[in-house]
JSON list of C-alpha atoms in Angstrom, two decimals:
[
{"chain": "A", "resi": 188, "resn": "ASP", "atom": "CA", "xyz": [9.69, 1.36, -11.54]},
{"chain": "A", "resi": 189, "resn": "ILE", "atom": "CA", "xyz": [11.11, -1.05, -8.97]},
{"chain": "A", "resi": 190, "resn": "GLN", "atom": "CA", "xyz": [11.61, -4.57, -10.30]},
{"chain": "A", "resi": 191, "resn": "LEU", "atom": "CA", "xyz": [11.63, -7.65, -8.09]},
{"chain": "A", "resi": 192, "resn": "THR", "atom": "CA", "xyz": [13.46, -10.79, -9.18]},
{"chain": "A", "resi": 193, "resn": "GLN", "atom": "CA", "xyz": [12.81, -14.04, -7.36]},
{"chain": "A", "resi": 194, "resn": "SER", "atom": "CA", "xyz": [15.01, -17.11, -7.48]},
{"chain": "A", "resi": 195, "resn": "PRO", "atom": "CA", "xyz": [14.64, -19.89, -8.15]},
{"chain": "A", "resi": 196, "resn": "SER", "atom": "CA", "xyz": [11.52, -19.92, -10.32]},
{"chain": "A", "resi": 197, "resn": "THR", "atom": "CA", "xyz": [10.83, -23.51, -9.35]},
{"chain": "A", "resi": 198, "resn": "LEU", "atom": "CA", "xyz": [12.12, -25.44, -6.39]},
{"chain": "A", "resi": 199, "resn": "SER", "atom": "CA", "xyz": [11.78, -29.19, -5.88]},
{"chain": "A", "resi": 200, "resn": "ALA", "atom": "CA", "xyz": [11.92, -30.28, -2.27]},
{"chain": "A", "resi": 201, "resn": "SER", "atom": "CA", "xyz": [10.84, -33.00, 0.12]},
{"chain": "A", "resi": 202, "resn": "VAL", "atom": "CA", "xyz": [8.84, -32.85, 3.33]},
{"chain": "A", "resi": 203, "resn": "GLY", "atom": "CA", "xyz": [11.18, -31.85, 6.13]},
{"chain": "A", "resi": 204, "resn": "ASP", "atom": "CA", "xyz": [13.60, -29.94, 3.89]},
{"chain": "A", "resi": 205, "resn": "ARG", "atom": "CA", "xyz": [14.79, -26.44, 4.69]},
{"chain": "A", "resi": 206, "resn": "VAL", "atom": "CA", "xyz": [13.80, -24.18, 1.81]},
{"chain": "A", "resi": 207, "resn": "THR", "atom": "CA", "xyz": [15.05, -20.70, 0.97]},
{"chain": "A", "resi": 208, "resn": "ILE", "atom": "CA", "xyz": [13.65, -18.33, -1.66]},
{"chain": "A", "resi": 209, "resn": "THR", "atom": "CA", "xyz": [15.42, -15.11, -2.62]},
{"chain": "A", "resi": 210, "resn": "CYS", "atom": "CA", "xyz": [13.89, -11.83, -3.76]},
{"chain": "A", "resi": 211, "resn": "ARG", "atom": "CA", "xyz": [16.10, -9.05, -5.13]},
{"chain": "A", "resi": 212, "resn": "ALA", "atom": "CA", "xyz": [14.92, -5.48, -5.69]},
{"chain": "A", "resi": 213, "resn": "SER", "atom": "CA", "xyz": [16.26, -3.23, -8.44]},
{"chain": "A", "resi": 214, "resn": "GLN", "atom": "CA", "xyz": [16.77, -0.46, -5.86]},
{"chain": "A", "resi": 215, "resn": "SER", "atom": "CA", "xyz": [16.62, -0.17, -2.11]},
{"chain": "A", "resi": 216, "resn": "ILE", "atom": "CA", "xyz": [13.17, -0.69, -0.62]},
{"chain": "A", "resi": 217, "resn": "THR", "atom": "CA", "xyz": [14.38, -0.58, 3.01]},
{"chain": "A", "resi": 218, "resn": "SER", "atom": "CA", "xyz": [12.24, -3.24, 4.72]},
{"chain": "A", "resi": 219, "resn": "ARG", "atom": "CA", "xyz": [9.03, -2.60, 2.80]},
{"chain": "A", "resi": 220, "resn": "LEU", "atom": "CA", "xyz": [8.67, -6.14, 1.53]},
{"chain": "A", "resi": 221, "resn": "ALA", "atom": "CA", "xyz": [5.95, -8.74, 2.01]},
{"chain": "A", "resi": 222, "resn": "TRP", "atom": "CA", "xyz": [5.71, -12.43, 1.16]},
{"chain": "A", "resi": 223, "resn": "TYR", "atom": "CA", "xyz": [2.55, -14.23, 0.04]},
{"chain": "A", "resi": 224, "resn": "GLN", "atom": "CA", "xyz": [1.65, -17.87, -0.46]},
{"chain": "A", "resi": 225, "resn": "GLN", "atom": "CA", "xyz": [-0.75, -18.87, -3.21]},
{"chain": "A", "resi": 226, "resn": "LYS", "atom": "CA", "xyz": [-2.28, -22.27, -3.86]},
{"chain": "A", "resi": 227, "resn": "PRO", "atom": "CA", "xyz": [-3.94, -23.19, -7.18]},
{"chain": "A", "resi": 228, "resn": "GLY", "atom": "CA", "xyz": [-7.31, -21.53, -7.63]},
{"chain": "A", "resi": 229, "resn": "LYS", "atom": "CA", "xyz": [-6.98, -19.54, -4.42]},
{"chain": "A", "resi": 230, "resn": "ALA", "atom": "CA", "xyz": [-6.18, -15.96, -3.51]},
{"chain": "A", "resi": 231, "resn": "PRO", "atom": "CA", "xyz": [-2.74, -15.07, -2.20]},
{"chain": "A", "resi": 232, "resn": "LYS", "atom": "CA", "xyz": [-2.31, -15.25, 1.55]},
{"chain": "A", "resi": 233, "resn": "LEU", "atom": "CA", "xyz": [-0.09, -12.85, 3.50]},
{"chain": "A", "resi": 234, "resn": "LEU", "atom": "CA", "xyz": [2.75, -14.63, 5.29]},
{"chain": "A", "resi": 235, "resn": "ILE", "atom": "CA", "xyz": [5.29, -11.95, 6.21]},
{"chain": "A", "resi": 236, "resn": "TYR", "atom": "CA", "xyz": [5.41, -8.16, 6.12]},
{"chain": "A", "resi": 237, "resn": "LYS", "atom": "CA", "xyz": [8.09, -5.58, 6.85]},
{"chain": "A", "resi": 238, "resn": "ALA", "atom": "CA", "xyz": [10.56, -8.18, 5.54]},
{"chain": "A", "resi": 239, "resn": "SER", "atom": "CA", "xyz": [10.60, -10.28, 8.70]},
{"chain": "A", "resi": 240, "resn": "THR", "atom": "CA", "xyz": [7.35, -9.89, 10.68]},
{"chain": "A", "resi": 241, "resn": "LEU", "atom": "CA", "xyz": [5.18, -12.99, 10.70]},
{"chain": "A", "resi": 242, "resn": "GLN", "atom": "CA", "xyz": [1.49, -12.38, 10.03]},
{"chain": "A", "resi": 243, "resn": "SER", "atom": "CA", "xyz": [-0.79, -13.59, 12.81]},
{"chain": "A", "resi": 244, "resn": "GLY", "atom": "CA", "xyz": [-1.67, -17.25, 12.45]},
{"chain": "A", "resi": 245, "resn": "VAL", "atom": "CA", "xyz": [1.22, -18.12, 10.14]},
{"chain": "A", "resi": 246, "resn": "PRO", "atom": "CA", "xyz": [3.30, -21.08, 11.37]},
{"chain": "A", "resi": 247, "resn": "SER", "atom": "CA", "xyz": [6.66, -20.22, 12.90]},
{"chain": "A", "resi": 248, "resn": "ARG", "atom": "CA", "xyz": [8.49, -22.44, 10.40]},
{"chain": "A", "resi": 249, "resn": "PHE", "atom": "CA", "xyz": [8.17, -19.48, 8.02]},
{"chain": "A", "resi": 250, "resn": "SER", "atom": "CA", "xyz": [10.66, -16.66, 8.45]},
{"chain": "A", "resi": 251, "resn": "GLY", "atom": "CA", "xyz": [11.84, -13.70, 6.46]},
{"chain": "A", "resi": 252, "resn": "SER", "atom": "CA", "xyz": [15.01, -11.66, 6.48]},
{"chain": "A", "resi": 253, "resn": "GLY", "atom": "CA", "xyz": [16.82, -8.95, 4.59]},
{"chain": "A", "resi": 254, "resn": "SER", "atom": "CA", "xyz": [16.71, -5.24, 3.92]},
{"chain": "A", "resi": 255, "resn": "GLY", "atom": "CA", "xyz": [17.67, -2.86, 1.17]},
{"chain": "A", "resi": 256, "resn": "THR", "atom": "CA", "xyz": [17.72, -4.93, -2.01]},
{"chain": "A", "resi": 257, "resn": "GLU", "atom": "CA", "xyz": [18.07, -8.56, -0.94]},
{"chain": "A", "resi": 258, "resn": "PHE", "atom": "CA", "xyz": [15.51, -10.60, 0.94]},
{"chain": "A", "resi": 259, "resn": "THR", "atom": "CA", "xyz": [14.89, -14.23, 1.76]},
{"chain": "A", "resi": 260, "resn": "LEU", "atom": "CA", "xyz": [11.91, -16.35, 2.75]},
{"chain": "A", "resi": 261, "resn": "THR", "atom": "CA", "xyz": [12.84, -19.52, 4.63]},
{"chain": "A", "resi": 262, "resn": "ILE", "atom": "CA", "xyz": [10.70, -22.49, 5.48]},
{"chain": "A", "resi": 263, "resn": "SER", "atom": "CA", "xyz": [12.60, -24.34, 8.19]},
{"chain": "A", "resi": 264, "resn": "SER", "atom": "CA", "xyz": [10.95, -27.75, 7.73]},
{"chain": "A", "resi": 265, "resn": "LEU", "atom": "CA", "xyz": [8.73, -28.08, 4.67]},
{"chain": "A", "resi": 266, "resn": "GLN", "atom": "CA", "xyz": [5.28, -29.49, 5.38]},
{"chain": "A", "resi": 267, "resn": "PRO", "atom": "CA", "xyz": [2.79, -31.01, 2.90]},
{"chain": "A", "resi": 268, "resn": "ASP", "atom": "CA", "xyz": [0.61, -27.89, 3.15]},
{"chain": "A", "resi": 269, "resn": "ASP", "atom": "CA", "xyz": [3.53, -25.69, 2.05]},
{"chain": "A", "resi": 270, "resn": "PHE", "atom": "CA", "xyz": [3.67, -26.88, -1.55]},
{"chain": "A", "resi": 271, "resn": "ALA", "atom": "CA", "xyz": [2.50, -23.72, -3.28]},
{"chain": "A", "resi": 272, "resn": "THR", "atom": "CA", "xyz": [3.74, -20.65, -5.14]},
{"chain": "A", "resi": 273, "resn": "TYR", "atom": "CA", "xyz": [5.35, -17.83, -3.20]},
{"chain": "A", "resi": 274, "resn": "PHE", "atom": "CA", "xyz": [5.48, -14.18, -4.24]},
{"chain": "A", "resi": 275, "resn": "CYS", "atom": "CA", "xyz": [7.39, -11.26, -2.82]},
{"chain": "A", "resi": 276, "resn": "GLN", "atom": "CA", "xyz": [5.92, -7.75, -3.02]},
{"chain": "A", "resi": 277, "resn": "GLN", "atom": "CA", "xyz": [7.47, -4.34, -2.53]},
{"chain": "A", "resi": 278, "resn": "TYR", "atom": "CA", "xyz": [5.37, -1.50, -1.19]},
{"chain": "A", "resi": 279, "resn": "ASP", "atom": "CA", "xyz": [8.05, 1.19, -0.97]},
{"chain": "A", "resi": 280, "resn": "VAL", "atom": "CA", "xyz": [7.33, 2.93, -4.29]},
{"chain": "A", "resi": 281, "resn": "ASP", "atom": "CA", "xyz": [3.88, 2.03, -5.56]},
{"chain": "A", "resi": 282, "resn": "TRP", "atom": "CA", "xyz": [3.45, -1.75, -5.54]},
{"chain": "A", "resi": 283, "resn": "ALA", "atom": "CA", "xyz": [5.01, -4.59, -7.48]},
{"chain": "A", "resi": 284, "resn": "PHE", "atom": "CA", "xyz": [5.35, -8.35, -7.20]},
{"chain": "A", "resi": 285, "resn": "GLY", "atom": "CA", "xyz": [8.12, -10.79, -7.97]},
{"chain": "A", "resi": 286, "resn": "GLN", "atom": "CA", "xyz": [7.41, -13.36, -10.65]},
{"chain": "A", "resi": 287, "resn": "GLY", "atom": "CA", "xyz": [6.85, -16.14, -8.13]},
{"chain": "A", "resi": 288, "resn": "THR", "atom": "CA", "xyz": [8.58, -19.30, -6.95]},
{"chain": "A", "resi": 289, "resn": "LYS", "atom": "CA", "xyz": [6.77, -22.60, -7.22]},
{"chain": "A", "resi": 290, "resn": "VAL", "atom": "CA", "xyz": [7.67, -25.08, -4.49]},
{"chain": "A", "resi": 291, "resn": "GLU", "atom": "CA", "xyz": [6.93, -28.56, -5.77]},
{"chain": "A", "resi": 292, "resn": "ILE", "atom": "CA", "xyz": [7.26, -32.06, -4.43]},
{"chain": "A", "resi": 293, "resn": "LYS", "atom": "CA", "xyz": [10.56, -33.73, -5.23]},
{"chain": "B", "resi": 277, "resn": "GLU", "atom": "CA", "xyz": [-14.69, -11.52, 9.80]},
{"chain": "B", "resi": 278, "resn": "VAL", "atom": "CA", "xyz": [-13.21, -9.55, 6.93]},
{"chain": "B", "resi": 279, "resn": "GLN", "atom": "CA", "xyz": [-14.68, -10.57, 3.60]},
{"chain": "B", "resi": 280, "resn": "LEU", "atom": "CA", "xyz": [-14.07, -9.32, 0.08]},
{"chain": "B", "resi": 281, "resn": "VAL", "atom": "CA", "xyz": [-16.26, -10.76, -2.65]},
{"chain": "B", "resi": 282, "resn": "GLU", "atom": "CA", "xyz": [-15.64, -9.89, -6.28]},
{"chain": "B", "resi": 283, "resn": "SER", "atom": "CA", "xyz": [-18.26, -10.17, -9.00]},
{"chain": "B", "resi": 284, "resn": "GLY", "atom": "CA", "xyz": [-18.87, -9.09, -12.56]},
{"chain": "B", "resi": 285, "resn": "GLY", "atom": "CA", "xyz": [-16.31, -11.22, -14.35]},
{"chain": "B", "resi": 286, "resn": "ASP", "atom": "CA", "xyz": [-17.47, -12.46, -17.73]},
{"chain": "B", "resi": 287, "resn": "LEU", "atom": "CA", "xyz": [-16.56, -13.33, -21.31]},
{"chain": "B", "resi": 288, "resn": "VAL", "atom": "CA", "xyz": [-16.25, -10.11, -23.31]},
{"chain": "B", "resi": 289, "resn": "GLN", "atom": "CA", "xyz": [-15.24, -9.42, -26.87]},
{"chain": "B", "resi": 290, "resn": "PRO", "atom": "CA", "xyz": [-12.06, -7.51, -27.70]},
{"chain": "B", "resi": 291, "resn": "GLY", "atom": "CA", "xyz": [-12.76, -3.80, -27.55]},
{"chain": "B", "resi": 292, "resn": "GLY", "atom": "CA", "xyz": [-15.57, -4.29, -25.06]},
{"chain": "B", "resi": 293, "resn": "SER", "atom": "CA", "xyz": [-16.09, -2.96, -21.56]},
{"chain": "B", "resi": 294, "resn": "LEU", "atom": "CA", "xyz": [-16.77, -4.55, -18.20]},
{"chain": "B", "resi": 295, "resn": "ARG", "atom": "CA", "xyz": [-17.23, -3.40, -14.62]},
{"chain": "B", "resi": 296, "resn": "LEU", "atom": "CA", "xyz": [-16.06, -5.49, -11.70]},
{"chain": "B", "resi": 297, "resn": "SER", "atom": "CA", "xyz": [-17.36, -5.06, -8.17]},
{"chain": "B", "resi": 298, "resn": "CYS", "atom": "CA", "xyz": [-15.87, -6.00, -4.82]},
{"chain": "B", "resi": 299, "resn": "ALA", "atom": "CA", "xyz": [-18.25, -6.11, -1.87]},
{"chain": "B", "resi": 300, "resn": "ALA", "atom": "CA", "xyz": [-16.55, -5.61, 1.49]},
{"chain": "B", "resi": 301, "resn": "SER", "atom": "CA", "xyz": [-17.76, -6.61, 4.93]},
{"chain": "B", "resi": 302, "resn": "GLY", "atom": "CA", "xyz": [-16.43, -7.18, 8.42]},
{"chain": "B", "resi": 303, "resn": "PHE", "atom": "CA", "xyz": [-14.42, -3.95, 8.65]},
{"chain": "B", "resi": 304, "resn": "THR", "atom": "CA", "xyz": [-14.81, -0.20, 8.28]},
{"chain": "B", "resi": 305, "resn": "PHE", "atom": "CA", "xyz": [-14.47, -0.06, 4.48]},
{"chain": "B", "resi": 306, "resn": "SER", "atom": "CA", "xyz": [-14.28, 3.73, 4.33]},
{"chain": "B", "resi": 307, "resn": "SER", "atom": "CA", "xyz": [-11.08, 3.73, 6.41]},
{"chain": "B", "resi": 308, "resn": "TYR", "atom": "CA", "xyz": [-8.99, 1.62, 4.07]},
{"chain": "B", "resi": 309, "resn": "TRP", "atom": "CA", "xyz": [-7.14, 2.13, 0.82]},
{"chain": "B", "resi": 310, "resn": "MET", "atom": "CA", "xyz": [-8.05, -0.65, -1.59]},
{"chain": "B", "resi": 311, "resn": "HIS", "atom": "CA", "xyz": [-6.29, -2.24, -4.54]},
{"chain": "B", "resi": 312, "resn": "TRP", "atom": "CA", "xyz": [-6.92, -4.33, -7.62]},
{"chain": "B", "resi": 313, "resn": "VAL", "atom": "CA", "xyz": [-4.43, -7.03, -8.63]},
{"chain": "B", "resi": 314, "resn": "ARG", "atom": "CA", "xyz": [-4.75, -9.36, -11.59]},
{"chain": "B", "resi": 315, "resn": "GLN", "atom": "CA", "xyz": [-3.30, -12.71, -12.56]},
{"chain": "B", "resi": 316, "resn": "ALA", "atom": "CA", "xyz": [-3.30, -14.00, -16.12]},
{"chain": "B", "resi": 317, "resn": "PRO", "atom": "CA", "xyz": [-3.73, -17.77, -16.47]},
{"chain": "B", "resi": 318, "resn": "GLY", "atom": "CA", "xyz": [-0.61, -19.55, -15.26]},
{"chain": "B", "resi": 319, "resn": "LYS", "atom": "CA", "xyz": [1.20, -16.26, -14.65]},
{"chain": "B", "resi": 320, "resn": "GLY", "atom": "CA", "xyz": [2.24, -14.08, -11.75]},
{"chain": "B", "resi": 321, "resn": "LEU", "atom": "CA", "xyz": [0.54, -11.24, -9.93]},
{"chain": "B", "resi": 322, "resn": "LEU", "atom": "CA", "xyz": [0.27, -7.81, -11.52]},
{"chain": "B", "resi": 323, "resn": "TRP", "atom": "CA", "xyz": [-0.67, -4.79, -9.44]},
{"chain": "B", "resi": 324, "resn": "VAL", "atom": "CA", "xyz": [-3.42, -2.87, -11.25]},
{"chain": "B", "resi": 325, "resn": "SER", "atom": "CA", "xyz": [-4.70, 0.03, -9.21]},
{"chain": "B", "resi": 326, "resn": "ARG", "atom": "CA", "xyz": [-4.92, 1.77, -5.83]},
{"chain": "B", "resi": 327, "resn": "ILE", "atom": "CA", "xyz": [-7.74, 3.95, -4.57]},
{"chain": "B", "resi": 328, "resn": "GLN", "atom": "CA", "xyz": [-7.55, 6.00, -1.41]},
{"chain": "B", "resi": 329, "resn": "SER", "atom": "CA", "xyz": [-10.09, 5.53, 1.37]},
{"chain": "B", "resi": 330, "resn": "ASP", "atom": "CA", "xyz": [-12.31, 8.45, 0.34]},
{"chain": "B", "resi": 331, "resn": "GLY", "atom": "CA", "xyz": [-11.95, 7.76, -3.37]},
{"chain": "B", "resi": 332, "resn": "SER", "atom": "CA", "xyz": [-10.25, 11.09, -3.98]},
{"chain": "B", "resi": 333, "resn": "SER", "atom": "CA", "xyz": [-7.09, 9.67, -5.46]},
{"chain": "B", "resi": 334, "resn": "THR", "atom": "CA", "xyz": [-6.38, 6.74, -7.75]},
{"chain": "B", "resi": 335, "resn": "ILE", "atom": "CA", "xyz": [-3.24, 5.46, -9.41]},
{"chain": "B", "resi": 336, "resn": "TYR", "atom": "CA", "xyz": [-2.74, 2.75, -12.00]},
{"chain": "B", "resi": 337, "resn": "ALA", "atom": "CA", "xyz": [-0.08, 0.51, -13.47]},
{"chain": "B", "resi": 338, "resn": "ASP", "atom": "CA", "xyz": [1.50, 2.39, -16.39]},
{"chain": "B", "resi": 339, "resn": "SER", "atom": "CA", "xyz": [0.47, -0.29, -18.87]},
{"chain": "B", "resi": 340, "resn": "LEU", "atom": "CA", "xyz": [-3.21, 0.13, -17.96]},
{"chain": "B", "resi": 341, "resn": "LYS", "atom": "CA", "xyz": [-3.54, 3.89, -17.65]},
{"chain": "B", "resi": 342, "resn": "GLY", "atom": "CA", "xyz": [-6.42, 5.35, -19.57]},
{"chain": "B", "resi": 343, "resn": "ARG", "atom": "CA", "xyz": [-8.36, 2.10, -19.95]},
{"chain": "B", "resi": 344, "resn": "PHE", "atom": "CA", "xyz": [-9.06, 1.15, -16.33]},
{"chain": "B", "resi": 345, "resn": "THR", "atom": "CA", "xyz": [-10.82, 3.27, -13.72]},
{"chain": "B", "resi": 346, "resn": "ALA", "atom": "CA", "xyz": [-11.16, 2.40, -10.06]},
{"chain": "B", "resi": 347, "resn": "SER", "atom": "CA", "xyz": [-13.89, 3.88, -7.91]},
{"chain": "B", "resi": 348, "resn": "ARG", "atom": "CA", "xyz": [-15.73, 3.14, -4.70]},
{"chain": "B", "resi": 349, "resn": "ASP", "atom": "CA", "xyz": [-19.03, 3.69, -2.97]},
{"chain": "B", "resi": 350, "resn": "ASN", "atom": "CA", "xyz": [-18.36, 3.90, 0.74]},
{"chain": "B", "resi": 351, "resn": "THR", "atom": "CA", "xyz": [-22.09, 4.05, 1.49]},
{"chain": "B", "resi": 352, "resn": "LYS", "atom": "CA", "xyz": [-22.42, 0.58, -0.04]},
{"chain": "B", "resi": 353, "resn": "ASN", "atom": "CA", "xyz": [-19.01, -0.78, 1.02]},
{"chain": "B", "resi": 354, "resn": "THR", "atom": "CA", "xyz": [-18.20, -1.57, -2.57]},
{"chain": "B", "resi": 355, "resn": "LEU", "atom": "CA", "xyz": [-15.14, -1.14, -4.76]},
{"chain": "B", "resi": 356, "resn": "PHE", "atom": "CA", "xyz": [-15.36, -1.01, -8.54]},
{"chain": "B", "resi": 357, "resn": "LEU", "atom": "CA", "xyz": [-13.05, -1.45, -11.52]},
{"chain": "B", "resi": 358, "resn": "GLN", "atom": "CA", "xyz": [-14.33, -0.14, -14.84]},
{"chain": "B", "resi": 359, "resn": "MET", "atom": "CA", "xyz": [-12.42, -1.61, -17.76]},
{"chain": "B", "resi": 360, "resn": "LYS", "atom": "CA", "xyz": [-12.72, -0.47, -21.39]},
{"chain": "B", "resi": 361, "resn": "SER", "atom": "CA", "xyz": [-11.08, -1.23, -24.72]},
{"chain": "B", "resi": 362, "resn": "LEU", "atom": "CA", "xyz": [-10.38, -4.70, -23.43]},
{"chain": "B", "resi": 363, "resn": "ARG", "atom": "CA", "xyz": [-7.73, -6.82, -25.10]},
{"chain": "B", "resi": 364, "resn": "ALA", "atom": "CA", "xyz": [-6.96, -10.52, -25.09]},
{"chain": "B", "resi": 365, "resn": "GLU", "atom": "CA", "xyz": [-4.03, -9.82, -22.77]},
{"chain": "B", "resi": 366, "resn": "ASP", "atom": "CA", "xyz": [-6.43, -8.45, -20.15]},
{"chain": "B", "resi": 367, "resn": "THR", "atom": "CA", "xyz": [-7.72, -11.99, -19.65]},
{"chain": "B", "resi": 368, "resn": "ALA", "atom": "CA", "xyz": [-7.06, -12.72, -15.99]},
{"chain": "B", "resi": 369, "resn": "VAL", "atom": "CA", "xyz": [-8.47, -13.32, -12.55]},
{"chain": "B", "resi": 370, "resn": "TYR", "atom": "CA", "xyz": [-8.96, -9.94, -10.93]},
{"chain": "B", "resi": 371, "resn": "TYR", "atom": "CA", "xyz": [-8.56, -9.70, -7.16]},
{"chain": "B", "resi": 372, "resn": "CYS", "atom": "CA", "xyz": [-9.47, -6.88, -4.84]},
{"chain": "B", "resi": 373, "resn": "ALA", "atom": "CA", "xyz": [-7.29, -6.49, -1.77]},
{"chain": "B", "resi": 374, "resn": "ARG", "atom": "CA", "xyz": [-7.33, -4.44, 1.40]},
{"chain": "B", "resi": 375, "resn": "MET", "atom": "CA", "xyz": [-4.22, -2.47, 2.13]},
{"chain": "B", "resi": 376, "resn": "ASN", "atom": "CA", "xyz": [-2.94, -2.34, 5.67]},
{"chain": "B", "resi": 377, "resn": "GLY", "atom": "CA", "xyz": [-1.91, 1.14, 6.76]},
{"chain": "B", "resi": 378, "resn": "TYR", "atom": "CA", "xyz": [1.72, 0.27, 6.14]},
{"chain": "B", "resi": 379, "resn": "GLY", "atom": "CA", "xyz": [1.25, -0.69, 2.51]},
{"chain": "B", "resi": 380, "resn": "TYR", "atom": "CA", "xyz": [0.99, -4.44, 2.27]},
{"chain": "B", "resi": 381, "resn": "PHE", "atom": "CA", "xyz": [-2.21, -6.37, 1.48]},
{"chain": "B", "resi": 382, "resn": "ASP", "atom": "CA", "xyz": [-3.68, -8.19, 4.46]},
{"chain": "B", "resi": 383, "resn": "TYR", "atom": "CA", "xyz": [-6.94, -9.47, 2.95]},
{"chain": "B", "resi": 384, "resn": "TRP", "atom": "CA", "xyz": [-7.79, -10.58, -0.57]},
{"chain": "B", "resi": 385, "resn": "GLY", "atom": "CA", "xyz": [-11.00, -11.53, -2.33]},
{"chain": "B", "resi": 386, "resn": "HIS", "atom": "CA", "xyz": [-11.40, -14.86, -4.08]},
{"chain": "B", "resi": 387, "resn": "GLY", "atom": "CA", "xyz": [-11.08, -13.27, -7.51]},
{"chain": "B", "resi": 388, "resn": "SER", "atom": "CA", "xyz": [-13.28, -12.75, -10.58]},
{"chain": "B", "resi": 389, "resn": "LEU", "atom": "CA", "xyz": [-12.38, -14.17, -13.99]},
{"chain": "B", "resi": 390, "resn": "VAL", "atom": "CA", "xyz": [-12.41, -11.87, -16.99]},
{"chain": "B", "resi": 391, "resn": "THR", "atom": "CA", "xyz": [-12.00, -13.54, -20.37]},
{"chain": "B", "resi": 392, "resn": "VAL", "atom": "CA", "xyz": [-11.47, -11.37, -23.45]},
{"chain": "B", "resi": 393, "resn": "SER", "atom": "CA", "xyz": [-12.08, -13.37, -26.58]},
{"chain": "B", "resi": 394, "resn": "SER", "atom": "CA", "xyz": [-14.12, -13.32, -29.77]}
]
């Protein structure tokens, strides 16, 4: 099974900060990685797929990069609506999620 | 508008069974592979199951094999998850999700809470 490890688990940041979350895969998944945002009590929302392609309607302050085993999600200027938990997901061999990164207010 | 609406979540005793439903609308349900994902309270997302568009093939997370069965009725645009021999650790919100042709999940339901407790 492919394991995904996100870091950090929790991130404290302020509005306007640049934020980066890392997702590492236990083996190469090429670019078959997605990022989701989840707010409390809500379903996950697709942000990015194919490692770096922004889903329609997602603000351009979100970006993704990487391939193989190391990936990043960057929020260029954190907004109040962005405080949430973020999950990466691989869809190269079956499906699996990272453990999540909670972005909280500093 | 794509909509996925889960139902059937309930309080069930350990060892019991439960069937969840996911009603789909706003897209051609029979053309899409569908998934179940669960989330225990305060925890991360766990992929549960995938079912192909015609229902002919299903796969499951190793830890759940033999107890969970996914199925679908394309005439009623509905996805199902039959769960048996439920354990306390199966307590979670269960989401259905539509899989884009490339493999990621582009739409999710709001979730249905299953609580396993005596």
